């Protein structure tokens, strides 16, 4: 068909009834551009799915089922991807830094206790960003005595490292607090990886705190430097773990360490030498006086690690990261709320029902903490003196446990 514009009118000057191209099948008409449009309601559903972390393919499949099939949906998965890409581009219209500052201002207007700061380099470019909300500050005041500083999340497209401050709450659940260490509240203990620059910075800024090393990172470094000793039927890793976890006496540790060096002929290994020089930071027998709450690693929870890595994927920009990060925070806080609910629904089981102490503490402690205390209380009840020497200026006692191997020496 030919059309021309004459006297403000369109006139058909040629019409050919035969088609010069094959017609589309009825099953494919929904793929025509003229038949495709993301409606306002559908756009809202796509936005909602993205906010809760659904993948685009899963969102499209769910919408297709809801519409009775893809042909009744009104758009293709490519249209959905284009919509999301355009939306992300609009959200970054002020640039990455401008959008980030705009996001911080929005958070500050919602909550005046929200705090953020940034560090700039010599070229006045932002190099580090720090932020925390009111709930994080409150959690830090309550649970910030022992802090894990994990800096292993560095897998995004722009190679932006992420540092997470976290710890345990009163249910022994993971709580995230990216809180400022002020003079009013400083941690007693911080666990980090084996980074020397971090150790130096902690010693200069907070020399009074105990700096512990993450045992998980220590083991990974051991595998990296001593992998040749862990092949076939070697028990090096088992012997190394025993030095790390299984020895309570310092003299016994020194003997076991010497035995490990001789057994595997690694006296000259520089990594083992440097690790031994900081044994106070990782060996259980040297950490008995440190306040750790049972923490030995920065890898507090596999779920936290998985959740954080999910919001550090290469295709996420800075604004998407913060949306995902808010969802991770909300999830952890809801878990704490669920623990509070269950604590009020269930009564702890007393192993010694006649014990006044267990009865009282079962009403005060959370179920998780009470379970840990009760285990130690039962061990205390099973302890007996195997040997005593009260003739010296220092009394010596050797304590054992009924039906348990091992013994413990006590000097008083």
mmCIF file of C-alpha atoms in Angstrom, residues 29-188:
data_model
loop_
_atom_site.group_PDB
_atom_site.id
_atom_site.type_symbol
_atom_site.label_atom_id
_atom_site.label_comp_id
_atom_site.label_asym_id
_atom_site.label_seq_id
_atom_site.Cartn_x
_atom_site.Cartn_y
_atom_site.Cartn_z
ATOM 1 C CA UNK A 29 1.315 -12.651 17.403
ATOM 2 C CA UNK A 30 2.003 -11.823 21.076
ATOM 3 C CA UNK A 31 5.664 -11.359 20.091
ATOM 4 C CA UNK A 32 4.912 -8.479 17.698
ATOM 5 C CA UNK A 33 6.138 -5.098 18.925
ATOM 6 C CA UNK A 34 2.658 -3.645 18.472
ATOM 7 C CA UNK A 35 1.243 -6.265 20.836
ATOM 8 C CA UNK A 36 3.835 -5.867 23.592
ATOM 9 C CA UNK A 37 3.696 -3.393 26.435
ATOM 10 C CA UNK A 38 4.623 -3.492 30.105
ATOM 11 C CA UNK A 39 1.630 -2.019 31.882
ATOM 12 C CA UNK A 40 1.824 0.097 35.017
ATOM 13 C CA UNK A 41 0.594 -2.784 37.175
ATOM 14 C CA UNK A 42 3.078 -5.188 35.605
ATOM 15 C CA UNK A 43 5.908 -2.694 36.127
ATOM 16 C CA UNK A 44 4.989 -2.505 39.806
ATOM 17 C CA UNK A 45 5.089 -6.319 40.043
ATOM 18 C CA UNK A 46 8.510 -6.401 38.357
ATOM 19 C CA UNK A 47 9.809 -3.735 40.760
ATOM 20 C CA UNK A 48 8.430 -5.646 43.744
ATOM 21 C CA UNK A 49 10.027 -8.895 42.604
ATOM 22 C CA UNK A 50 13.389 -7.192 42.166
ATOM 23 C CA UNK A 51 13.168 -5.604 45.624
ATOM 24 C CA UNK A 52 12.682 -9.001 47.272
ATOM 25 C CA UNK A 53 15.578 -10.513 45.327
ATOM 26 C CA UNK A 54 13.787 -12.653 42.726
ATOM 27 C CA UNK A 55 15.780 -13.304 39.575
ATOM 28 C CA UNK A 56 14.393 -11.902 36.330
ATOM 29 C CA UNK A 57 13.767 -15.344 34.853
ATOM 30 C CA UNK A 58 11.862 -16.487 37.945
ATOM 31 C CA UNK A 59 9.838 -13.262 37.954
ATOM 32 C CA UNK A 60 8.888 -13.727 34.299
ATOM 33 C CA UNK A 61 7.890 -17.359 34.841
ATOM 34 C CA UNK A 62 5.734 -16.440 37.840
ATOM 35 C CA UNK A 63 4.002 -13.641 35.925
ATOM 36 C CA UNK A 64 3.427 -15.969 32.940
ATOM 37 C CA UNK A 65 1.707 -18.559 35.127
ATOM 38 C CA UNK A 66 -0.405 -15.842 36.737
ATOM 39 C CA UNK A 67 -1.484 -14.621 33.261
ATOM 40 C CA UNK A 68 -2.325 -18.126 32.043
ATOM 41 C CA UNK A 69 0.655 -18.424 29.723
ATOM 42 C CA UNK A 70 3.283 -16.294 28.015
ATOM 43 C CA UNK A 71 0.986 -15.400 25.141
ATOM 44 C CA UNK A 72 -1.423 -13.742 27.582
ATOM 45 C CA UNK A 73 1.208 -11.800 29.500
ATOM 46 C CA UNK A 74 1.601 -8.916 27.072
ATOM 47 C CA UNK A 75 5.383 -8.671 27.122
ATOM 48 C CA UNK A 76 8.453 -10.874 26.678
ATOM 49 C CA UNK A 77 11.346 -11.504 29.033
ATOM 50 C CA UNK A 78 13.434 -9.154 26.868
ATOM 51 C CA UNK A 79 10.906 -6.380 27.513
ATOM 52 C CA UNK A 80 11.204 -7.018 31.251
ATOM 53 C CA UNK A 81 14.997 -6.847 31.075
ATOM 54 C CA UNK A 82 14.844 -3.614 29.069
ATOM 55 C CA UNK A 83 12.449 -2.120 31.603
ATOM 56 C CA UNK A 84 14.725 -2.985 34.529
ATOM 57 C CA UNK A 85 17.800 -1.692 32.705
ATOM 58 C CA UNK A 86 16.074 1.616 31.903
ATOM 59 C CA UNK A 87 14.922 1.945 35.493
ATOM 60 C CA UNK A 88 18.445 1.358 36.794
ATOM 61 C CA UNK A 89 19.836 3.921 34.384
ATOM 62 C CA UNK A 90 17.296 6.480 35.608
ATOM 63 C CA UNK A 91 18.189 5.731 39.225
ATOM 64 C CA UNK A 92 21.844 6.444 38.416
ATOM 65 C CA UNK A 93 21.113 9.678 36.544
ATOM 66 C CA UNK A 94 23.176 11.622 39.102
ATOM 67 C CA UNK A 95 26.144 9.298 38.716
ATOM 68 C CA UNK A 96 27.231 6.637 41.156
ATOM 69 C CA UNK A 97 28.419 9.003 43.883
ATOM 70 C CA UNK A 98 25.559 11.438 43.383
ATOM 71 C CA UNK A 99 23.026 8.612 43.601
ATOM 72 C CA UNK A 100 24.731 7.259 46.701
ATOM 73 C CA UNK A 101 24.638 10.650 48.453
ATOM 74 C CA UNK A 102 20.987 11.005 47.457
ATOM 75 C CA UNK A 103 20.268 7.593 48.978
ATOM 76 C CA UNK A 104 22.012 8.609 52.216
ATOM 77 C CA UNK A 105 19.953 11.784 52.397
ATOM 78 C CA UNK A 106 16.761 9.777 51.942
ATOM 79 C CA UNK A 107 17.797 7.444 54.782
ATOM 80 C CA UNK A 108 18.640 10.429 56.964
ATOM 81 C CA UNK A 109 15.231 11.981 56.376
ATOM 82 C CA UNK A 110 13.576 8.693 57.421
ATOM 83 C CA UNK A 111 15.760 8.274 60.491
ATOM 84 C CA UNK A 112 17.755 11.204 61.974
ATOM 85 C CA UNK A 113 20.021 8.680 63.743
ATOM 86 C CA UNK A 114 21.300 7.370 60.413
ATOM 87 C CA UNK A 115 24.984 8.180 60.036
ATOM 88 C CA UNK A 116 27.284 8.110 57.036
ATOM 89 C CA UNK A 117 30.783 9.331 56.276
ATOM 90 C CA UNK A 118 33.259 9.074 53.427
ATOM 91 C CA UNK A 119 37.003 9.292 52.951
ATOM 92 C CA UNK A 120 38.622 11.055 50.006
ATOM 93 C CA UNK A 121 42.012 10.626 48.367
ATOM 94 C CA UNK A 122 44.484 13.305 47.252
ATOM 95 C CA UNK A 123 42.508 13.838 44.049
ATOM 96 C CA UNK A 124 39.348 14.447 46.098
ATOM 97 C CA UNK A 125 37.804 11.204 44.876
ATOM 98 C CA UNK A 126 35.751 9.150 47.333
ATOM 99 C CA UNK A 127 37.658 6.005 48.278
ATOM 100 C CA UNK A 128 35.766 4.659 51.305
ATOM 101 C CA UNK A 129 32.156 4.936 52.425
ATOM 102 C CA UNK A 130 30.871 4.186 55.922
ATOM 103 C CA UNK A 131 27.251 4.025 57.068
ATOM 104 C CA UNK A 132 25.214 2.789 60.016
ATOM 105 C CA UNK A 133 21.617 3.127 61.169
ATOM 106 C CA UNK A 134 20.022 3.540 64.586
ATOM 107 C CA UNK A 135 19.376 -0.175 65.071
ATOM 108 C CA UNK A 136 23.025 -0.981 64.356
ATOM 109 C CA UNK A 137 24.139 1.553 66.951
ATOM 110 C CA UNK A 138 21.779 0.084 69.539
ATOM 111 C CA UNK A 139 22.903 -3.470 68.746
ATOM 112 C CA UNK A 140 26.522 -2.396 69.044
ATOM 113 C CA UNK A 141 25.929 -0.882 72.481
ATOM 114 C CA UNK A 142 24.383 -4.148 73.671
ATOM 115 C CA UNK A 143 26.465 -6.756 71.842
ATOM 116 C CA UNK A 144 29.620 -4.959 70.678
ATOM 117 C CA UNK A 145 32.054 -6.402 73.233
ATOM 118 C CA UNK A 146 33.314 -8.995 70.738
ATOM 119 C CA UNK A 147 33.422 -7.921 67.088
ATOM 120 C CA UNK A 148 34.184 -9.761 63.890
ATOM 121 C CA UNK A 149 35.638 -7.671 61.067
ATOM 122 C CA UNK A 150 35.266 -9.569 57.798
ATOM 123 C CA UNK A 151 36.761 -8.029 54.661
ATOM 124 C CA UNK A 152 36.541 -11.056 52.369
ATOM 125 C CA UNK A 153 33.674 -9.726 50.235
ATOM 126 C CA UNK A 154 35.373 -8.318 47.143
ATOM 127 C CA UNK A 155 33.769 -9.949 44.138
ATOM 128 C CA UNK A 156 31.866 -7.129 42.481
ATOM 129 C CA UNK A 157 32.491 -5.706 39.032
ATOM 130 C CA UNK A 158 34.093 -2.478 40.282
ATOM 131 C CA UNK A 159 36.287 -4.382 42.803
ATOM 132 C CA UNK A 160 34.782 -2.474 45.728
ATOM 133 C CA UNK A 161 35.720 -4.281 48.945
ATOM 134 C CA UNK A 162 33.067 -4.571 51.622
ATOM 135 C CA UNK A 163 33.913 -4.730 55.333
ATOM 136 C CA UNK A 164 31.269 -6.114 57.692
ATOM 137 C CA UNK A 165 31.353 -5.590 61.467
ATOM 138 C CA UNK A 166 29.293 -8.301 63.143
ATOM 139 C CA UNK A 167 28.906 -10.233 66.357
ATOM 140 C CA UNK A 168 26.589 -12.395 68.464
ATOM 141 C CA UNK A 169 23.311 -11.308 70.015
ATOM 142 C CA UNK A 170 21.704 -12.792 73.143
ATOM 143 C CA UNK A 171 20.333 -15.704 71.080
ATOM 144 C CA UNK A 172 23.809 -16.473 69.692
ATOM 145 C CA UNK A 173 22.520 -15.292 66.335
ATOM 146 C CA UNK A 174 24.526 -13.128 63.983
ATOM 147 C CA UNK A 175 23.952 -9.405 64.313
ATOM 148 C CA UNK A 176 25.418 -6.848 61.924
ATOM 149 C CA UNK A 177 26.558 -3.555 63.381
ATOM 150 C CA UNK A 178 28.679 -1.255 61.227
ATOM 151 C CA UNK A 179 29.133 0.942 64.287
ATOM 152 C CA UNK A 180 31.630 3.618 65.169
ATOM 153 C CA UNK A 181 34.106 2.687 67.877
ATOM 154 C CA UNK A 182 33.793 5.707 70.151
ATOM 155 C CA UNK A 183 35.348 6.464 73.478
ATOM 156 C CA UNK A 184 32.079 5.557 75.159
ATOM 157 C CA UNK A 185 32.007 2.060 73.713
ATOM 158 C CA UNK A 186 34.950 0.102 72.408
ATOM 159 C CA UNK A 187 35.051 -3.642 71.876
ATOM 160 C CA UNK A 188 37.047 -5.861 74.181
#
